[in-house]
Amino acid sequence: MSLSGEAAGEHKLPSNGSVVIQPAASAKPRANQSPSSRKSDTIPPYKMYALPAPIRTFPLPSFYPNNPLSLFHLVYAWLSQTFFPPPAEPSVVHEGTWDPDTRSVHIKDAKSIRALWQQGFFGKGSLSRSEPNWLKREISRRGDAERGVVAEQRTDARREERRMAKWERAKNELEAIERVKHEEAQSKETTAEELANGHVESPEPPSAQIDDVIEMDLPCPDLSLTEAPPLQSRSAIADDIPNGHLETRKPPVGPLELLALPNSLADLSSETKPSLPESQPPAVNGITNGSIEGPKPPVGPLELLALPNSLPFCPQPTAADDTTESPKTPVSPLEPLSLPTSLTDLTAGSSLTQEEPELSPTDHVLDGHANGVYGILNGTCSASTPLSSAQGSTKKPQTNGQVAQPLKRRKGVRFSPEVESTTFQHTDPPSPNRSPPTATLSQGTVAERSATEAKPSTAGDTLPSSLDISVVFGELVNKEHFQLSPEEAFFLVFSLGALKIVDPVTKATIPTEQLLALFRSHSYFPARTADGSLTAGLQPHDPFLVHFAVYHHFRSLGWVPRHGIKFGVDWLLYQRGPVFDHAEFGLMVVPSFSDARWSEYEHEKAKRSWSWLMGVNRVLSHVLKGLVLVYVDVPPPPVFDEAMASGGIADALRKYTIREVMVRRWSSNRNR
Amino acid sequence: MATSVADRQVRISKIAGRYLVFDIDDVAYIRRHHGICAVFTGTMPQNPTQNVFLGLPIELYAEEARLLVDKKVGYIADDANDHLSRLKSLDEPSRKAYLQSLKTQRKNAQLVIDEARAQSQAKHKSKRKDKAPKLEPSESTSTKEDDTGLFDATPAKPAQVVVAKQALPAVTPTSTGQLISKGDGAAIQVPKSYPLYAYLNKRGYFITPGLRFGGDYSVYPGDPFRYHAHFMANSYGWDEQIPMLDIVTSGRLGTSVKKSFLMGAQQPVDDDNGDAAGDSRVRVFCIEWAGM
């Protein structure tokens, strides 16, 4: 229990608010440390957040009659506390500045921030969701892995994992189906050669069909197969087998295939246009894709579209070799969908075939982007060809590509009419004009470079931002401050005395009475601070008073109340704190005017509707929280004023009573 | 579907403050032509205990009833109130006409009964002939005499039948019939969200109550049999302040059920701009959560 705020916080970040990061030189010695020694530095959360409020207590050790020694311990503790009494609690009074614009109390001192956060989870960082760890995030974003991971990254990783698992499951199901279909199809075939002969002339129908489906103007690929093969006839034959399947195929009907289709026309055209002029070499693309075992499975059906981004990084020659080496690539029935790629590529690239080796990686990237739609299909069916002989050889480059470029996500919503990029990374800034200094840049792989070059929108900024990193790596200034809501601040000031609040202009400490009036007047919008007097239009049912009564009530009972706007409720109740668990309840505060004398005074009418209750309840039950309606019986003005005059704030607050009603939806059909 | 689509008048019975439609043809008509699907509230005769799929009648809510009346394709039949007041205020000729109509109703009923009776008698006769030809003659004569028996077709109680002889059957009219006033739409109390409802309906959206999604309406792009709802609509006053928490709740909820949150309001009528078509003064906005 004696863990003080400073001691607990020591291990996080230096307290001056700015951190000096030495990129390479000083990072090395730290890297030499074994991971276990670094681990011992970190304090487990139950220790770090041991204090439920910024107050320390010094309980006497307990006395065990069967252990006489404990008596000495007791006496020692008692004596030491009598002769050297610990400082009066709260020993540390933090200082905050009232900010009328954001209606919050700002705290700039890093020590105070840490103390308030770790001892009771007060406040939130202005640039973070709750814990003020912008600086940490920033550091880890800039690639200083030594600093450890922040919670947000773990969350991301967990979500990623989950998506991956889902994708894997879907893939397996699809695979099973495909395998059955494939076996059936094979049993019908007599010989591969015959089939090839039979179908060389007729690859057009399926591709045309698919073109219809996605409504795009691809060059008609009908002549491609007959012309392209001379160079690699073997591979052409291999290519044709899928075509054989193709013809029997229907247009994509399954959910996965449908999802894999381009979202919109705009999307498609923006993707395909750049690709057509410098299209990739022959069928290689399609076939490698087809034969490679799916790299890292893309995140979700929608993000499948992002898959081809990693494909281009497989070195071209290998891919080409693979295709020629794998004449009997077992073909999944999904392959048909990948056909257009190979076909169009063939038409466009049949003349290019000789130049194949000279193609720069950039081209790959571009093409990968452009063929995103198809590539993804390739990816899917590739996953369903476990027998592929090319697997082993292509695996390596594939994984390289993967490491080089982090996964891109598909954008779901687009607001701008001109779509600059349909994919994004989590680290991307909201504005596409600002290129992110990616962590992978330091690795300096060709793939990464080409990827950035490939995007014309970000290309211009790539250079400055990469320079930026080296320059900025010197010093990183913490731009984040800490915000306390008025209720939290008043609780700290009035109930605990662990905070003093200064006026933003005069820098003088605001006395508690005045602070209450200030908060009350600012709980209205616009604030009722007209004509100088603070207590002008104030009522006992000011939102601040009602909410503070609730806040105080639940804080005193040991809960950690935090603002619940993200779930559409007034407060969220955490049992121990946001670090340990999810909020258990959402509170809606409902002022109640049950006192008979209220009929003489005007007060706001209750205007909550049933649909409001259903909505709130539904939102909360989605996130597995209980809805609690907190009725606050507000004392009528004379009672309140009298109590305020006689006994001060504490007496006045005593007049408020709190009733809690937990609401749960119960449906006779569901809850049987 | 007997009447042509053009002049069809949907009878909306107002019973205990609810607007009900009992005619299946009317139900199909308003669903097909006016985008109103309403809510089935009756039980299914085949399976009266289940409560998932319900049958006729459908219950319209006030906005739907109002819309139909405003479009002049329906009328409100409020029998309970209308009956007495109309009968009291009748003048002599219409009173006579009404009585006459009742009489014809009774005669019609008589005809129907007779017919039914004759049929069942014929059946009986053939049966009895097969079974007991002896008893048959006496029975048939008695029934033939009092062919004005009340509702029972079986001649089990000859004495009673004789008493009721010659009297037309008593008919309890279920409705005041054509006497009923076809009330105007203004009588229907609609919630404040009616302009939004009318606005959406005019644009071909199907609308069902949105209570379970925490909104006023859930809005479908077509028949709810074919589509999921696309919007969750909430109506506000033109100058009403919308609490931030409501936006968060609705936006969050709408996104989690894959709908977008729509809010709409009607601009109040200005003095200089006395535009009667309130529809044009409705504005709607959609909110979608982009980061989820």
PDB file of C-alpha atoms in Angstrom, chain B residues 73-274:
ATOM      1  CA  VAL B  73     -57.629   6.110 -50.834  1.00  0.00           C
ATOM      2  CA  GLY B  74     -59.065   5.235 -47.476  1.00  0.00           C
ATOM      3  CA  TYR B  75     -61.508   6.354 -44.886  1.00  0.00           C
ATOM      4  CA  ILE B  76     -61.778   5.925 -41.177  1.00  0.00           C
ATOM      5  CA  ALA B  77     -64.736   3.915 -39.978  1.00  0.00           C
ATOM      6  CA  ASP B  78     -65.248   4.727 -36.354  1.00  0.00           C
ATOM      7  CA  ASP B  79     -68.396   2.701 -35.777  1.00  0.00           C
ATOM      8  CA  ALA B  80     -68.644   2.947 -32.055  1.00  0.00           C
ATOM      9  CA  ASN B  81     -68.778   6.720 -32.044  1.00  0.00           C
ATOM     10  CA  ASP B  82     -70.526   7.266 -35.309  1.00  0.00           C
ATOM     11  CA  HIS B  83     -73.409   4.898 -34.898  1.00  0.00           C
ATOM     12  CA  LEU B  84     -75.430   6.722 -32.268  1.00  0.00           C
ATOM     13  CA  SER B  85     -74.598  10.213 -33.328  1.00  0.00           C
ATOM     14  CA  ARG B  86     -75.523   9.508 -36.916  1.00  0.00           C
ATOM     15  CA  LEU B  87     -78.753   7.755 -36.100  1.00  0.00           C
ATOM     16  CA  LYS B  88     -79.905  10.607 -33.889  1.00  0.00           C
ATOM     17  CA  SER B  89     -79.213  13.268 -36.421  1.00  0.00           C
ATOM     18  CA  LEU B  90     -80.945  11.531 -39.327  1.00  0.00           C
ATOM     19  CA  ASP B  91     -83.802  13.224 -41.155  1.00  0.00           C
ATOM     20  CA  GLU B  92     -86.950  11.329 -42.050  1.00  0.00           C
ATOM     21  CA  PRO B  93     -86.225  10.070 -45.581  1.00  0.00           C
ATOM     22  CA  SER B  94     -82.740   8.882 -44.780  1.00  0.00           C
ATOM     23  CA  ARG B  95     -84.037   7.273 -41.645  1.00  0.00           C
ATOM     24  CA  LYS B  96     -86.546   5.359 -43.712  1.00  0.00           C
ATOM     25  CA  ALA B  97     -83.907   4.457 -46.191  1.00  0.00           C
ATOM     26  CA  TYR B  98     -81.757   3.132 -43.418  1.00  0.00           C
ATOM     27  CA  LEU B  99     -84.549   1.037 -41.992  1.00  0.00           C
ATOM     28  CA  GLN B 100     -85.273  -0.246 -45.448  1.00  0.00           C
ATOM     29  CA  SER B 101     -81.693  -1.213 -45.899  1.00  0.00           C
ATOM     30  CA  LEU B 102     -81.853  -3.120 -42.655  1.00  0.00           C
ATOM     31  CA  LYS B 103     -84.896  -4.917 -43.897  1.00  0.00           C
ATOM     32  CA  THR B 104     -83.264  -5.915 -47.119  1.00  0.00           C
ATOM     33  CA  GLN B 105     -80.354  -7.123 -45.087  1.00  0.00           C
ATOM     34  CA  ARG B 106     -82.650  -9.355 -43.125  1.00  0.00           C
ATOM     35  CA  LYS B 107     -84.309 -10.599 -46.242  1.00  0.00           C
ATOM     36  CA  ASN B 108     -81.005 -11.427 -47.723  1.00  0.00           C
ATOM     37  CA  ALA B 109     -80.099 -13.283 -44.602  1.00  0.00           C
ATOM     38  CA  GLN B 110     -83.346 -15.169 -44.856  1.00  0.00           C
ATOM     39  CA  LEU B 111     -82.577 -16.162 -48.387  1.00  0.00           C
ATOM     40  CA  VAL B 112     -79.200 -17.430 -47.420  1.00  0.00           C
ATOM     41  CA  ILE B 113     -80.622 -19.390 -44.556  1.00  0.00           C
ATOM     42  CA  ASP B 114     -83.287 -20.917 -46.679  1.00  0.00           C
ATOM     43  CA  GLU B 115     -80.838 -21.989 -49.219  1.00  0.00           C
ATOM     44  CA  ALA B 116     -78.565 -23.532 -46.655  1.00  0.00           C
ATOM     45  CA  ARG B 117     -81.475 -25.274 -45.104  1.00  0.00           C
ATOM     46  CA  ALA B 118     -82.745 -26.705 -48.307  1.00  0.00           C
ATOM     47  CA  GLN B 119     -79.344 -28.100 -49.002  1.00  0.00           C
ATOM     48  CA  SER B 120     -78.956 -29.728 -45.640  1.00  0.00           C
ATOM     49  CA  GLN B 121     -82.448 -31.107 -45.886  1.00  0.00           C
ATOM     50  CA  ALA B 122     -81.726 -32.664 -49.167  1.00  0.00           C
ATOM     51  CA  LYS B 123     -78.687 -34.209 -47.643  1.00  0.00           C
ATOM     52  CA  HIS B 124     -80.643 -35.484 -44.703  1.00  0.00           C
ATOM     53  CA  LYS B 125     -83.279 -36.857 -46.902  1.00  0.00           C
ATOM     54  CA  SER B 126     -80.908 -38.861 -48.939  1.00  0.00           C
ATOM     55  CA  LYS B 127     -79.272 -40.139 -45.777  1.00  0.00           C
ATOM     56  CA  ARG B 128     -82.504 -41.061 -44.099  1.00  0.00           C
ATOM     57  CA  LYS B 129     -83.705 -42.760 -47.200  1.00  0.00           C
ATOM     58  CA  ASP B 130     -80.759 -45.021 -47.046  1.00  0.00           C
ATOM     59  CA  LYS B 131     -81.038 -45.663 -43.329  1.00  0.00           C
ATOM     60  CA  ALA B 132     -84.625 -45.489 -42.151  1.00  0.00           C
ATOM     61  CA  PRO B 133     -87.153 -44.873 -44.853  1.00  0.00           C
ATOM     62  CA  LYS B 134     -90.005 -45.258 -42.318  1.00  0.00           C
ATOM     63  CA  LEU B 135     -89.412 -42.183 -40.245  1.00  0.00           C
ATOM     64  CA  GLU B 136     -88.674 -39.926 -43.125  1.00  0.00           C
ATOM     65  CA  PRO B 137     -92.085 -38.698 -44.290  1.00  0.00           C
ATOM     66  CA  SER B 138     -93.280 -37.182 -40.969  1.00  0.00           C
ATOM     67  CA  GLU B 139     -90.064 -35.302 -40.435  1.00  0.00           C
ATOM     68  CA  SER B 140     -90.031 -33.806 -43.819  1.00  0.00           C
ATOM     69  CA  THR B 141     -93.553 -32.504 -43.578  1.00  0.00           C
ATOM     70  CA  SER B 142     -92.961 -30.722 -40.308  1.00  0.00           C
ATOM     71  CA  THR B 143     -89.897 -29.016 -41.590  1.00  0.00           C
ATOM     72  CA  LYS B 144     -91.607 -28.022 -44.730  1.00  0.00           C
ATOM     73  CA  GLU B 145     -94.308 -26.227 -42.820  1.00  0.00           C
ATOM     74  CA  ASP B 146     -92.107 -24.017 -40.763  1.00  0.00           C
ATOM     75  CA  ASP B 147     -89.499 -23.093 -43.259  1.00  0.00           C
ATOM     76  CA  THR B 148     -88.861 -19.873 -41.423  1.00  0.00           C
ATOM     77  CA  GLY B 149     -86.965 -21.526 -38.600  1.00  0.00           C
ATOM     78  CA  LEU B 150     -84.465 -19.285 -36.921  1.00  0.00           C
ATOM     79  CA  PHE B 151     -80.845 -20.175 -37.319  1.00  0.00           C
ATOM     80  CA  ASP B 152     -80.934 -23.838 -36.560  1.00  0.00           C
ATOM     81  CA  ALA B 153     -81.285 -25.951 -39.570  1.00  0.00           C
ATOM     82  CA  THR B 154     -82.061 -29.097 -37.634  1.00  0.00           C
ATOM     83  CA  PRO B 155     -85.755 -29.448 -36.828  1.00  0.00           C
ATOM     84  CA  ALA B 156     -85.051 -30.809 -33.355  1.00  0.00           C
ATOM     85  CA  LYS B 157     -87.394 -28.396 -31.512  1.00  0.00           C
ATOM     86  CA  PRO B 158     -90.525 -28.001 -33.552  1.00  0.00           C
ATOM     87  CA  ALA B 159     -92.348 -25.936 -30.886  1.00  0.00           C
ATOM     88  CA  GLN B 160     -89.874 -23.071 -30.955  1.00  0.00           C
ATOM     89  CA  VAL B 161     -89.762 -23.019 -34.635  1.00  0.00           C
ATOM     90  CA  VAL B 162     -93.479 -22.472 -34.755  1.00  0.00           C
ATOM     91  CA  VAL B 163     -93.196 -19.407 -32.523  1.00  0.00           C
ATOM     92  CA  ALA B 164     -90.640 -17.799 -34.771  1.00  0.00           C
ATOM     93  CA  LYS B 165     -92.709 -18.545 -37.802  1.00  0.00           C
ATOM     94  CA  GLN B 166     -93.055 -15.862 -40.445  1.00  0.00           C
ATOM     95  CA  ALA B 167     -90.632 -13.504 -38.659  1.00  0.00           C
ATOM     96  CA  LEU B 168     -87.611 -12.438 -40.621  1.00  0.00           C
ATOM     97  CA  PRO B 169     -84.404 -13.353 -38.912  1.00  0.00           C
ATOM     98  CA  ALA B 170     -83.065 -10.775 -36.513  1.00  0.00           C
ATOM     99  CA  VAL B 171     -79.850  -9.371 -37.793  1.00  0.00           C
ATOM    100  CA  THR B 172     -77.334  -7.580 -35.666  1.00  0.00           C
ATOM    101  CA  PRO B 173     -75.524  -5.260 -38.015  1.00  0.00           C
ATOM    102  CA  THR B 174     -71.804  -5.271 -37.443  1.00  0.00           C
ATOM    103  CA  SER B 175     -71.462  -1.834 -38.905  1.00  0.00           C
ATOM    104  CA  THR B 176     -73.527   1.238 -39.499  1.00  0.00           C
ATOM    105  CA  GLY B 177     -72.938   0.581 -43.132  1.00  0.00           C
ATOM    106  CA  GLN B 178     -73.172   3.390 -45.583  1.00  0.00           C
ATOM    107  CA  LEU B 179     -74.366   5.747 -42.881  1.00  0.00           C
ATOM    108  CA  ILE B 180     -70.883   5.988 -41.587  1.00  0.00           C
ATOM    109  CA  SER B 181     -69.136   9.281 -42.015  1.00  0.00           C
ATOM    110  CA  LYS B 182     -65.942   9.186 -43.968  1.00  0.00           C
ATOM    111  CA  GLY B 183     -63.999  11.314 -41.585  1.00  0.00           C
ATOM    112  CA  ASP B 184     -61.281  13.578 -42.811  1.00  0.00           C
ATOM    113  CA  GLY B 185     -57.660  12.983 -42.062  1.00  0.00           C
ATOM    114  CA  ALA B 186     -57.340  15.949 -39.767  1.00  0.00           C
ATOM    115  CA  ALA B 187     -59.169  14.012 -37.094  1.00  0.00           C
ATOM    116  CA  ILE B 188     -56.300  11.582 -36.837  1.00  0.00           C
ATOM    117  CA  GLN B 189     -53.823  12.500 -34.199  1.00  0.00           C
ATOM    118  CA  VAL B 190     -50.403  11.929 -35.697  1.00  0.00           C
ATOM    119  CA  PRO B 191     -47.089  12.204 -33.937  1.00  0.00           C
ATOM    120  CA  LYS B 192     -44.727  14.995 -34.812  1.00  0.00           C
ATOM    121  CA  SER B 193     -42.778  12.709 -37.044  1.00  0.00           C
ATOM    122  CA  TYR B 194     -45.575  12.537 -39.622  1.00  0.00           C
ATOM    123  CA  PRO B 195     -43.969  14.918 -42.139  1.00  0.00           C
ATOM    124  CA  LEU B 196     -40.864  12.782 -42.208  1.00  0.00           C
ATOM    125  CA  TYR B 197     -42.990   9.706 -42.667  1.00  0.00           C
ATOM    126  CA  ALA B 198     -44.892  11.226 -45.548  1.00  0.00           C
ATOM    127  CA  TYR B 199     -41.670  12.463 -47.085  1.00  0.00           C
ATOM    128  CA  LEU B 200     -40.082   9.039 -47.049  1.00  0.00           C
ATOM    129  CA  ASN B 201     -43.210   7.272 -48.173  1.00  0.00           C
ATOM    130  CA  LYS B 202     -43.544   9.574 -51.129  1.00  0.00           C
ATOM    131  CA  ARG B 203     -40.103   8.573 -52.244  1.00  0.00           C
ATOM    132  CA  GLY B 204     -41.050   4.943 -52.347  1.00  0.00           C
ATOM    133  CA  TYR B 205     -39.578   3.790 -49.089  1.00  0.00           C
ATOM    134  CA  PHE B 206     -41.335   1.235 -46.981  1.00  0.00           C
ATOM    135  CA  ILE B 207     -41.477   2.164 -43.369  1.00  0.00           C
ATOM    136  CA  THR B 208     -41.965   0.039 -40.324  1.00  0.00           C
ATOM    137  CA  PRO B 209     -41.860   1.051 -36.700  1.00  0.00           C
ATOM    138  CA  GLY B 210     -38.300   1.523 -35.562  1.00  0.00           C
ATOM    139  CA  LEU B 211     -38.690   1.027 -31.874  1.00  0.00           C
ATOM    140  CA  ARG B 212     -36.416  -1.945 -31.656  1.00  0.00           C
ATOM    141  CA  PHE B 213     -33.635  -0.006 -33.284  1.00  0.00           C
ATOM    142  CA  GLY B 214     -34.178   2.931 -31.036  1.00  0.00           C
ATOM    143  CA  GLY B 215     -35.567   5.198 -33.707  1.00  0.00           C
ATOM    144  CA  ASP B 216     -38.914   6.378 -34.950  1.00  0.00           C
ATOM    145  CA  TYR B 217     -38.895   4.341 -38.132  1.00  0.00           C
ATOM    146  CA  SER B 218     -36.862   1.780 -39.893  1.00  0.00           C
ATOM    147  CA  VAL B 219     -36.822   2.573 -43.560  1.00  0.00           C
ATOM    148  CA  TYR B 220     -36.660  -0.048 -46.278  1.00  0.00           C
ATOM    149  CA  PRO B 221     -35.788   0.647 -49.888  1.00  0.00           C
ATOM    150  CA  GLY B 222     -38.519  -1.737 -51.000  1.00  0.00           C
ATOM    151  CA  ASP B 223     -40.811  -4.311 -49.570  1.00  0.00           C
ATOM    152  CA  PRO B 224     -39.438  -5.577 -46.269  1.00  0.00           C
ATOM    153  CA  PHE B 225     -39.854  -9.099 -47.575  1.00  0.00           C
ATOM    154  CA  ARG B 226     -37.078  -8.401 -50.018  1.00  0.00           C
ATOM    155  CA  TYR B 227     -34.799  -5.953 -48.309  1.00  0.00           C
ATOM    156  CA  HIS B 228     -33.191  -5.187 -45.029  1.00  0.00           C
ATOM    157  CA  ALA B 229     -33.773  -1.753 -43.692  1.00  0.00           C
ATOM    158  CA  HIS B 230     -31.248   0.758 -44.928  1.00  0.00           C
ATOM    159  CA  PHE B 231     -31.990   3.572 -42.556  1.00  0.00           C
ATOM    160  CA  MET B 232     -32.988   4.140 -39.034  1.00  0.00           C
ATOM    161  CA  ALA B 233     -34.964   7.332 -39.081  1.00  0.00           C
ATOM    162  CA  ASN B 234     -35.520   9.786 -36.306  1.00  0.00           C
ATOM    163  CA  SER B 235     -37.587  12.897 -36.544  1.00  0.00           C
ATOM    164  CA  TYR B 236     -36.712  16.103 -34.786  1.00  0.00           C
ATOM    165  CA  GLY B 237     -38.116  19.542 -34.522  1.00  0.00           C
ATOM    166  CA  TRP B 238     -36.681  22.111 -36.915  1.00  0.00           C
ATOM    167  CA  ASP B 239     -35.003  24.060 -34.150  1.00  0.00           C
ATOM    168  CA  GLU B 240     -34.781  21.267 -31.681  1.00  0.00           C
ATOM    169  CA  GLN B 241     -31.459  20.722 -30.022  1.00  0.00           C
ATOM    170  CA  ILE B 242     -30.267  17.209 -30.561  1.00  0.00           C
ATOM    171  CA  PRO B 243     -28.378  15.830 -27.600  1.00  0.00           C
ATOM    172  CA  MET B 244     -24.908  14.660 -28.457  1.00  0.00           C
ATOM    173  CA  LEU B 245     -25.494  11.407 -26.666  1.00  0.00           C
ATOM    174  CA  ASP B 246     -28.442  10.672 -28.939  1.00  0.00           C
ATOM    175  CA  ILE B 247     -26.302  11.081 -31.994  1.00  0.00           C
ATOM    176  CA  VAL B 248     -23.671   8.811 -30.544  1.00  0.00           C
ATOM    177  CA  THR B 249     -26.222   6.217 -29.578  1.00  0.00           C
ATOM    178  CA  SER B 250     -28.044   6.267 -32.856  1.00  0.00           C
ATOM    179  CA  GLY B 251     -24.919   6.382 -34.944  1.00  0.00           C
ATOM    180  CA  ARG B 252     -23.388   3.552 -33.042  1.00  0.00           C
ATOM    181  CA  LEU B 253     -26.495   1.474 -33.094  1.00  0.00           C
ATOM    182  CA  GLY B 254     -27.190   2.157 -36.723  1.00  0.00           C
ATOM    183  CA  THR B 255     -23.714   1.120 -37.687  1.00  0.00           C
ATOM    184  CA  SER B 256     -23.735  -2.017 -35.624  1.00  0.00           C
ATOM    185  CA  VAL B 257     -26.900  -3.182 -37.348  1.00  0.00           C
ATOM    186  CA  LYS B 258     -25.577  -2.009 -40.708  1.00  0.00           C
ATOM    187  CA  LYS B 259     -27.987   0.813 -41.203  1.00  0.00           C
ATOM    188  CA  SER B 260     -27.293   4.422 -41.473  1.00  0.00           C
ATOM    189  CA  PHE B 261     -28.841   6.832 -39.086  1.00  0.00           C
ATOM    190  CA  LEU B 262     -31.182   9.251 -40.762  1.00  0.00           C
ATOM    191  CA  MET B 263     -32.593  12.318 -39.154  1.00  0.00           C
ATOM    192  CA  GLY B 264     -35.126  14.587 -40.620  1.00  0.00           C
ATOM    193  CA  ALA B 265     -37.153  17.614 -39.731  1.00  0.00           C
ATOM    194  CA  GLN B 266     -39.780  19.772 -41.294  1.00  0.00           C
ATOM    195  CA  GLN B 267     -39.292  23.453 -41.632  1.00  0.00           C
ATOM    196  CA  PRO B 268     -42.152  25.299 -39.969  1.00  0.00           C
ATOM    197  CA  VAL B 269     -44.447  27.268 -42.238  1.00  0.00           C
ATOM    198  CA  ASP B 270     -43.430  30.872 -42.583  1.00  0.00           C
ATOM    199  CA  ASP B 271     -45.997  33.607 -42.909  1.00  0.00           C
ATOM    200  CA  ASP B 272     -44.757  34.723 -46.283  1.00  0.00           C
ATOM    201  CA  ASN B 273     -44.238  31.212 -47.502  1.00  0.00           C
ATOM    202  CA  GLY B 274     -47.599  29.542 -47.062  1.00  0.00           C
TER     203      GLY B 274
END
